[in-house]
Coordinates of C-alpha atoms and ligand atoms in Angstrom, one line a residue:
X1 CA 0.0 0.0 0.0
X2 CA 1.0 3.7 -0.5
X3 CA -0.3 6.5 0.8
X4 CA 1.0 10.3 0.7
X5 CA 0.2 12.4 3.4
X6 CA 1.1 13.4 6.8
X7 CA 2.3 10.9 8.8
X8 CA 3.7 10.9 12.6
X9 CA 5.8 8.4 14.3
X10 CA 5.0 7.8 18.0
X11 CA 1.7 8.7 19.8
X12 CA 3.9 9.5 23.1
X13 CA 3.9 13.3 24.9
X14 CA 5.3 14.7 21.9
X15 CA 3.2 12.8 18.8
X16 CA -0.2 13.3 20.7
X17 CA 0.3 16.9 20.8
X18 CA 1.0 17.6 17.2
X19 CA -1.7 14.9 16.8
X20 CA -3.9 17.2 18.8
X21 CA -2.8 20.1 16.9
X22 CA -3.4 18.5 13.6
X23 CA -6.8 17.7 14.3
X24 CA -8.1 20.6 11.4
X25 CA -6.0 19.5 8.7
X26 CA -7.7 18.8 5.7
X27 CA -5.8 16.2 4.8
X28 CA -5.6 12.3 6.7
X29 CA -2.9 11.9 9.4
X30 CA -1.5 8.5 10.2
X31 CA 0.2 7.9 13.2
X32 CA 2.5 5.3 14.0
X33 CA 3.0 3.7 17.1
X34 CA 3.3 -0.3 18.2
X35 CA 1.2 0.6 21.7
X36 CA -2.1 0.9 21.6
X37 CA -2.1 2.6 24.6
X38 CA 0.1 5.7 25.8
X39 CA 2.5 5.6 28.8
X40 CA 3.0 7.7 31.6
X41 CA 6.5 7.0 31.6
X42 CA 7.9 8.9 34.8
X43 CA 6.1 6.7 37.0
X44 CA 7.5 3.2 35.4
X45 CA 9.9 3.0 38.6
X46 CA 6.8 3.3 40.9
X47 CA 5.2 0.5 38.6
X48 CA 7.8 -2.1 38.8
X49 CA 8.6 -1.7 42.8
X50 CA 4.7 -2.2 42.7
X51 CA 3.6 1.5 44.5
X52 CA 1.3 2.3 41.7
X53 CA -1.6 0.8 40.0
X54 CA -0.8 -0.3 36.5
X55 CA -4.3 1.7 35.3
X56 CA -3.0 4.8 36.2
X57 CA -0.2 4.5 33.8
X58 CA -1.7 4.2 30.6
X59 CA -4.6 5.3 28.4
X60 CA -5.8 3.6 25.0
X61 CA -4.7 6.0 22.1
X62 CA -7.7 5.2 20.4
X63 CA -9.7 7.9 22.2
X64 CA -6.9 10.2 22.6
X65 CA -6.5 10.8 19.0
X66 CA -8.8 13.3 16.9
X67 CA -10.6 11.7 14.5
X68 CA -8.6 12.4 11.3
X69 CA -5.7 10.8 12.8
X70 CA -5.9 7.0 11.9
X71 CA -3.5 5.6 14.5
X72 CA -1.5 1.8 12.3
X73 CA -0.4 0.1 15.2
X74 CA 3.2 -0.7 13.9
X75 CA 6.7 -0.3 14.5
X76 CA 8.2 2.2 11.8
X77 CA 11.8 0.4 11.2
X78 CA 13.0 2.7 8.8
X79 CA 13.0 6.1 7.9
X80 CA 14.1 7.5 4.6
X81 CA 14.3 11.2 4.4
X82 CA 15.5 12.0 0.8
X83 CA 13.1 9.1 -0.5
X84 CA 10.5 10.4 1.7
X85 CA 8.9 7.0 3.0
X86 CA 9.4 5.2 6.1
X87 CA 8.7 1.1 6.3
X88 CA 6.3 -0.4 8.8
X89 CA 6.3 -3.7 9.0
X90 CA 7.5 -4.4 5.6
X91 CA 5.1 -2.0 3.9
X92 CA 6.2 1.2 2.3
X93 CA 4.4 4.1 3.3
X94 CA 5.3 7.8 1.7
X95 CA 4.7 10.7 3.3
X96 CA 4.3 15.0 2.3
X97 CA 4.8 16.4 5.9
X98 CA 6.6 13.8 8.4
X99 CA 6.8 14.7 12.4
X100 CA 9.6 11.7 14.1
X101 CA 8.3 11.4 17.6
X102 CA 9.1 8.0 18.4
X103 CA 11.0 8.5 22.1
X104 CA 13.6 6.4 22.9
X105 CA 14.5 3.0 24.1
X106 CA 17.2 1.3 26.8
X107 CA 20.5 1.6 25.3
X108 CA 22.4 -1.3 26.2
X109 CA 25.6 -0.2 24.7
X110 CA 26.2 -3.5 23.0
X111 CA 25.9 -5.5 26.2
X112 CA 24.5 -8.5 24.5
X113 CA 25.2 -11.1 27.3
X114 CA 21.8 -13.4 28.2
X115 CA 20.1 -9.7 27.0
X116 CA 16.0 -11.5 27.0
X117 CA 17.3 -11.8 30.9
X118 CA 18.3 -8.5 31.6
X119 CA 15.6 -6.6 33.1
X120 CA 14.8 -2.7 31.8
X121 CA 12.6 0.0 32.2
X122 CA 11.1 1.6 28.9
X123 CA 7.7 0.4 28.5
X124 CA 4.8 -0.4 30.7
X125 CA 5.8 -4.2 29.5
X126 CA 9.2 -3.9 30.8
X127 CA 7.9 -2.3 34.2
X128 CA 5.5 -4.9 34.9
X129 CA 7.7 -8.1 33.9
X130 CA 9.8 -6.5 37.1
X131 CA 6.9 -5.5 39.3
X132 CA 5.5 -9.5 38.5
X133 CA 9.6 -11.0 38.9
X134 CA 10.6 -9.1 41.7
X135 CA 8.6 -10.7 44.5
X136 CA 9.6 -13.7 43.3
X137 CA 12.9 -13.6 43.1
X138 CA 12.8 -12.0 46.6
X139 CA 11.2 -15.5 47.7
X140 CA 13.2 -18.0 46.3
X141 CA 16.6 -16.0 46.9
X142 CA 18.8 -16.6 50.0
X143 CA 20.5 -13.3 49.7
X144 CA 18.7 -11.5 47.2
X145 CA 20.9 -8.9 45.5
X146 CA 19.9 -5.9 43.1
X147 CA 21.9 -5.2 40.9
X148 CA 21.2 -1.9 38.5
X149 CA 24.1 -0.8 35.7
X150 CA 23.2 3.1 35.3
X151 CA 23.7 5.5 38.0
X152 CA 21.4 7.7 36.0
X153 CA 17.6 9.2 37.5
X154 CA 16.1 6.0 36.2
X155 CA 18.7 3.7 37.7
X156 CA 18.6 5.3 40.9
X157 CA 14.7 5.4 41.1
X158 CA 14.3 1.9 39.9
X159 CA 17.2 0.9 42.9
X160 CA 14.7 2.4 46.1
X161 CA 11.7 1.6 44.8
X162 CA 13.0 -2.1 44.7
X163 CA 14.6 -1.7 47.6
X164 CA 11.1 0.0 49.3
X165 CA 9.4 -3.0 48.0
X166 CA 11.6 -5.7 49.3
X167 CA 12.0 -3.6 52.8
X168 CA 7.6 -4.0 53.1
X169 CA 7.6 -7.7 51.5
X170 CA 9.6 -8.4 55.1
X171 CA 12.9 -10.0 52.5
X172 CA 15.6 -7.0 52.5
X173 CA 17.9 -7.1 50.0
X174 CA 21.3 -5.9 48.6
X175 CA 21.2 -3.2 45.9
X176 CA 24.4 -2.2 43.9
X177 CA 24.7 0.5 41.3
X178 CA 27.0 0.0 38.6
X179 CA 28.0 3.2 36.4
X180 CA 31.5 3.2 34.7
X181 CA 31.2 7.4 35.0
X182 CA 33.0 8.5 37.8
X183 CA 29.7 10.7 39.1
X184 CA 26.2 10.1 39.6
X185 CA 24.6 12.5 38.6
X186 CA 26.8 14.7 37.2
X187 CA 24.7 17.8 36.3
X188 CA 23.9 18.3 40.0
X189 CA 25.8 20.2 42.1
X190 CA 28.3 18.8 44.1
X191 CA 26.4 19.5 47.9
X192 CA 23.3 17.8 45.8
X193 CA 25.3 14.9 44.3
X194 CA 26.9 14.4 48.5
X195 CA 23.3 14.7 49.4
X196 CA 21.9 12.3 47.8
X197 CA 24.8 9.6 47.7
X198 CA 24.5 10.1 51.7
X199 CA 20.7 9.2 51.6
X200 CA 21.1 5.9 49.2
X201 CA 24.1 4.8 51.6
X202 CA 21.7 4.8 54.8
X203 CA 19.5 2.4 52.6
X204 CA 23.0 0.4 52.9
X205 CA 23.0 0.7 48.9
X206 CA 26.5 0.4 47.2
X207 CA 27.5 2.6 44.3
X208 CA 30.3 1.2 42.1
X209 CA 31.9 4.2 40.5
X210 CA 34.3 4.0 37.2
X211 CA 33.1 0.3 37.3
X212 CA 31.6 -1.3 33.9
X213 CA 29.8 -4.3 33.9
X214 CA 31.5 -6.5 31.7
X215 CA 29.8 -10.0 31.9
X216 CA 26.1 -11.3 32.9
X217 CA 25.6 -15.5 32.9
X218 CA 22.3 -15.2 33.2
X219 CA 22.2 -15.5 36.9
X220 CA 25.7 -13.3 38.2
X221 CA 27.2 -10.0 37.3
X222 CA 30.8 -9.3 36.7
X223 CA 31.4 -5.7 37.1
X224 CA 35.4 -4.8 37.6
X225 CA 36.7 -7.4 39.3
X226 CA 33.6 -8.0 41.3
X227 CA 31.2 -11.1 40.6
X228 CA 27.9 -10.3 42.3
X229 CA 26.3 -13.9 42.2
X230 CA 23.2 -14.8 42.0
X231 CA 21.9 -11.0 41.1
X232 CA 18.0 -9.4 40.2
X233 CA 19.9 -7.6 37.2
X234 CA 18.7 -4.8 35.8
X235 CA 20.3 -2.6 33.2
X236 CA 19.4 2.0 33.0
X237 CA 22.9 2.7 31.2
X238 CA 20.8 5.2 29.2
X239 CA 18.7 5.6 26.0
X240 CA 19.0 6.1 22.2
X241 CA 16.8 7.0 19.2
X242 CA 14.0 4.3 18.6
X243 CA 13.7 4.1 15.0
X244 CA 16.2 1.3 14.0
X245 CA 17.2 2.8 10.6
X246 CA 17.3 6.7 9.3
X247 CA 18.6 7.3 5.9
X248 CA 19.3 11.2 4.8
X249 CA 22.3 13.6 5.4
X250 CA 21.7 14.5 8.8
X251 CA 23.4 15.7 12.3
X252 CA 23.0 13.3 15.1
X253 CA 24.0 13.2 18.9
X254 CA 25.7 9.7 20.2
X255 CA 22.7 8.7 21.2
X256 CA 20.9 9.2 17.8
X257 CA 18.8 12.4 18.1
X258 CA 18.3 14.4 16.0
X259 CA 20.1 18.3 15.2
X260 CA 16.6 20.4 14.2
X261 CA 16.3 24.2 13.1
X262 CA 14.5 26.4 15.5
X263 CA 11.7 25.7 13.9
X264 CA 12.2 21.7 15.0
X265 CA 12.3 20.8 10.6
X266 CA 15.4 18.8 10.6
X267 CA 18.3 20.7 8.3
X268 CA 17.9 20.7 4.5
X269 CA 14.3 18.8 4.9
X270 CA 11.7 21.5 5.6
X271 CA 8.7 19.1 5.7
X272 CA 10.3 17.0 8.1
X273 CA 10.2 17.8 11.6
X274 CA 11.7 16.4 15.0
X275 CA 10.2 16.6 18.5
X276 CA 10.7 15.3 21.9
X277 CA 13.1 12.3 22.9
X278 CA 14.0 12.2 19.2
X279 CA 15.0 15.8 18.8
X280 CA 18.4 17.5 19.5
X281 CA 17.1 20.8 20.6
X282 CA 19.5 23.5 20.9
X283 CA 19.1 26.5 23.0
X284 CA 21.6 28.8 24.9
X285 CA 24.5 26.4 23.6
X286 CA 22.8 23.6 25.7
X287 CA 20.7 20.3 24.5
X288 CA 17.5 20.5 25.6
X289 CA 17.3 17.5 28.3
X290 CA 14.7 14.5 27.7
X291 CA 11.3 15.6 29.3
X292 CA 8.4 15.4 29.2
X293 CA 7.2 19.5 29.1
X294 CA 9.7 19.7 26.9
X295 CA 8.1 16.7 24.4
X296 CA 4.9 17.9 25.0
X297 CA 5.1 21.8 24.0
X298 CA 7.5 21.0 21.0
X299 CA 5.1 18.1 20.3
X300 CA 2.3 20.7 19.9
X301 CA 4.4 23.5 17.9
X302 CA 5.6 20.9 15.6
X303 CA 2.2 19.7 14.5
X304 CA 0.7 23.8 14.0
X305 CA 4.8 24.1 11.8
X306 CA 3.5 21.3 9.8
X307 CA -0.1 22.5 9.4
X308 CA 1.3 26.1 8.6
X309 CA 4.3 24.7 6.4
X310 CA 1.3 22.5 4.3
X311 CA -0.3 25.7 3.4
X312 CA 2.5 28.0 2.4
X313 CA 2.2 29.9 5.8
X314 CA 5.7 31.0 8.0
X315 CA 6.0 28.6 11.1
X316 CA 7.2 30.0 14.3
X317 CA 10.3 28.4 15.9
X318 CA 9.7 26.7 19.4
X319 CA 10.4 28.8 22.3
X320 CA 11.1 26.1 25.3
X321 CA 10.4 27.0 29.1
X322 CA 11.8 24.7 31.8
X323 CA 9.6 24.9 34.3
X324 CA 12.1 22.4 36.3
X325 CA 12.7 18.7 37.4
X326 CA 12.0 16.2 40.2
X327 CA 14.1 13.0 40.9
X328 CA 11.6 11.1 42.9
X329 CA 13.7 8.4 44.8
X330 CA 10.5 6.6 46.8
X331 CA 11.4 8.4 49.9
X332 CA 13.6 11.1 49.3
X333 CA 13.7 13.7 46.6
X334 CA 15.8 16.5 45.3
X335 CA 14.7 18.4 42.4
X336 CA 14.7 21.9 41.0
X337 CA 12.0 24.7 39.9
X338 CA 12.6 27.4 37.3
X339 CA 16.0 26.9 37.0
X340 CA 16.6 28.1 40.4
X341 CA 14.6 26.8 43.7
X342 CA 15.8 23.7 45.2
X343 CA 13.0 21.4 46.4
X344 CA 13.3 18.1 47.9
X345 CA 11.5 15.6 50.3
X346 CA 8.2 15.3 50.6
X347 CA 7.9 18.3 48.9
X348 CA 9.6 16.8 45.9
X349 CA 7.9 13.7 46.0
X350 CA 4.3 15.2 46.1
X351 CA 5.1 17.2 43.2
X352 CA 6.7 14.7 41.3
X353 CA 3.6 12.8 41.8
X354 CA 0.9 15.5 40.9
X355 CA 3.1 16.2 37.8
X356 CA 2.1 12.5 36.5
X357 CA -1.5 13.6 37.3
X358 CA -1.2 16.5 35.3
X359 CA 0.1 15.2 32.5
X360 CA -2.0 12.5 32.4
X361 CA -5.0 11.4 30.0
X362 CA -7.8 11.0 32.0
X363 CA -9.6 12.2 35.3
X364 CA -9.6 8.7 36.6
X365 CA -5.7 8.7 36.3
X366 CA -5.6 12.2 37.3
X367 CA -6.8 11.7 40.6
X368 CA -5.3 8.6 41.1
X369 CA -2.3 10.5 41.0
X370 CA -3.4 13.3 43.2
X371 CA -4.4 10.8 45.5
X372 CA -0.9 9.3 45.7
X373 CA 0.8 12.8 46.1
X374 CA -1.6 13.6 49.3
X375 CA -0.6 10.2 51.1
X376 CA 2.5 9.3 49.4
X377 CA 3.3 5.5 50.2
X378 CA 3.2 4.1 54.2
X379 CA 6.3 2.1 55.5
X380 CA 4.3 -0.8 55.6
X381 CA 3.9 -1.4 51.6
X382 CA 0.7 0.6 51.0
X383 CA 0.0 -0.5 47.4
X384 CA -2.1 1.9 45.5
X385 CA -5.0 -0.9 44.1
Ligands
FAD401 C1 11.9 5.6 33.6 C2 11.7 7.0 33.1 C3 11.5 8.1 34.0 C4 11.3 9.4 33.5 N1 11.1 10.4 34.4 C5 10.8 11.6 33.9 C6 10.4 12.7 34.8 O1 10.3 12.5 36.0 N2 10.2 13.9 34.3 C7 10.2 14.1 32.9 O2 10.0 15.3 32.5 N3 10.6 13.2 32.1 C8 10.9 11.9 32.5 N4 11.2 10.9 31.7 C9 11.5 11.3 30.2 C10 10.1 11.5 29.5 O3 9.3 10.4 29.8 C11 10.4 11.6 28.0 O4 11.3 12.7 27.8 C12 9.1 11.8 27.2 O5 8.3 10.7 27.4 C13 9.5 12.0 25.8 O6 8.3 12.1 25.0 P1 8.3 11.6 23.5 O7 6.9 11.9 23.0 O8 9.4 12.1 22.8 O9 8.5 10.0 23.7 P2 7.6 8.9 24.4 O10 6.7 9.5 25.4 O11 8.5 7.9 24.8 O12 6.7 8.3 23.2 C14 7.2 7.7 22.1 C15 6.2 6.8 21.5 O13 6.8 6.3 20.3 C16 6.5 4.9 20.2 N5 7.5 4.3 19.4 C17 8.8 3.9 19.8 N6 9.4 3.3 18.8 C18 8.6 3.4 17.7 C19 8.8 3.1 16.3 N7 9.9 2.5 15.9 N8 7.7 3.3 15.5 C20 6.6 3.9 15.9 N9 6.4 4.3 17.2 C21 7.4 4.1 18.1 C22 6.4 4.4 21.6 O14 5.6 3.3 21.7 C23 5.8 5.6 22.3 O15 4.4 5.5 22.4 C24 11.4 9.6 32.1 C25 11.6 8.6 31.2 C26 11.8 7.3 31.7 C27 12.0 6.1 30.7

């Protein structure tokens, strides 16, 4: 089949909002994505230590989209900018106007030892094969042992939530951080950075600086000249572009996103735009960082560039605020608003929490959320059912 028209790939923050914005264009939209449903990704930790209700996660895209947009529920594998069609499944499908939204996936780095084993936090599958593992493993384990490669926000998250969860199942356990950097965190101050490697010590977690995990058997970790044996192994050493394949002269970060024009059109291709996890967004010499405001309001000029571009109109190039960030480590927080407040704590926590809300797709989910950010989570295991 061929079709020409507009065509999105990913129906995440940033492909629902030019979806949204789309939703007047006199022409069919097709959007791509494999999920039928859309993820609140932020709160994957919380799913797989088993805090929060799997429901409040997600939301079919079905009703989500306007009605011009026909959401194919496929995988785009390749992308080919100069021949403008992408390939879905084997089919080729061409395209006038093309927004890349597709988000990212785990980068393992190459780390191909016993991989189906190694667990990882990027969809609402992966978080619920550990929330359904975990207790488990915590069972049938003498000395159960976590052990997380990527001292990043996700790997730290995923570490206390696992670690909350095994604390209120009555089985402590170990947890180890592997990161061959020499910093968590790097990006944080230094008082920060002490702050919060003093608060995942009294959990009695390790962190294994300049240490790269070099070899998993399916059951122990080798990481320097450690072997962690009989581990829960879980891998956050970061994320890259989604697509497989991208054809097209291009400028692309290590990690595969792509260099966009003000505007978000990629260089040299004005009909084809970038937003989100997928973009390289520059601004005051810096990268924009992988978020979700940041997804969402790019998302959402991205779609009115493409409607505008479609009829000969000027587009407007996307003006970014960061309205700030939250790591939310189950019981401790530190976090920053408008590029200048410090929060943390509770504090933290509760907005991390009504930030899910907020961004969410429903009112059910919405006050789910709200719910959890009032209450927060007891010491004995409260689980939000
Ligand atoms: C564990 C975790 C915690 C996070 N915590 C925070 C946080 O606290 N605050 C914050 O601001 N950000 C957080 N982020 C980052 C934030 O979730 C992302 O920046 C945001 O989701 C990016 O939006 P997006 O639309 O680009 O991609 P996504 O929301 O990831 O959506 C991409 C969509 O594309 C689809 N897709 C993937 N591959 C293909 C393909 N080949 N073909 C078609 N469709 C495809 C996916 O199924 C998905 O629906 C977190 C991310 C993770 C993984």
């Amino acid at each position: 089949m061929e079709s020409k028209t507009i065509i999105i790939i990913g129906g995440g923050f940033s492909g629902r909002q030019a979806a949204r914005a789309l939703r007047h264009a006199d022409r069919e939209v097709l959007l791509f994505d494999p999920a039928g449903s859309t993820v609140m990704l932020p709160s994957l930790p919380d799913l797989a230590g088993g805090w929060v209700d799997e429901k409040l996660l997600h939301y079919p895209l079905k009703d989500l989209l306007p009605a011009n947009v026909r959401h194919i529920q496929k995988a785009v594998r390749s992308i080919d900018l100069d021949g403008r069609k992408i390939i879905a499944s084997g089919e080729v499908f061409t395209f006038d106007y093309l927004l890349i939204a597709a988000g990212s996936v785990t980068d393992f780095h190459g780390f191909n030892r016993h991989r189906e084993q190694i667990y990882h936090l990027e969809s609402l599958k992966t978080a619920l094969r550990i929330r359904d593992d975990f207790p488990a493993y915590l069972q049938r384990s003498e000395n159960p042992h976590v052990v997380i490669a990527g001292g990043g926000y996700t790997g730290l998250e995923l570490a206390m939530n696992l670690y909350a969860r095994a604390e209120a199942a009555g089985r402590p356990c170990r947890v180890t951080i592997v990161d061959p950097a020499p910093d968590i965190l790097p990006f944080l101050p230094k008082e920060k950075q002490q702050f919060l490697r003093r608060f995942i010590a009294g959990t009695g977690t390790v962190i294994l600086s300049n240490t790269p995990v070099t070899d998993f058997d399916g059951e122990n970790v080798t990481a320097g000249d450690r072997q962690l044996k009989e581990v829960f192994f879980c891998w956050a050493g970061g994320s890259r572009f989604a697509v497989p394949q991208l054809t097209g002269t291009v400028e692309r970060l290590r990690d595969g996103r792509l260099k966009v024009d003000p505007d978000l059109s990629l260089p040299g291709y004005p009909h084809v735009f970038a937003a989100g996890d997928a973009a390289a967004f520059e601004q005051n010499g810096q990268i924009l960082r992988k978020a979700i405001n940041f997804a969402w309001y790019a998302g959402k000029r991205a779609g009115k560039n493409i409607e505008s571009r479609s009829h000969g109109k000027a587009v407007k190039p996307f003006r970014p605020f960061d309205a700030g960030w939250v790591i939310p480590l189950h019981a401790e927080s530190v976090g920053q608003l408008f590029s200048r407040i410090w929060i943390g704590g509770n504090t933290g926590l509760r907005l991390h929490y009504f930030m899910c809300g907020f961004r969410n797709y429903s009112f059910a989910n919405f006050a789910g959320f709200v719910k959890i950010a009032v209450k927060l989570f007891d010491k004995g295991g409260h689980h939000d059912d």
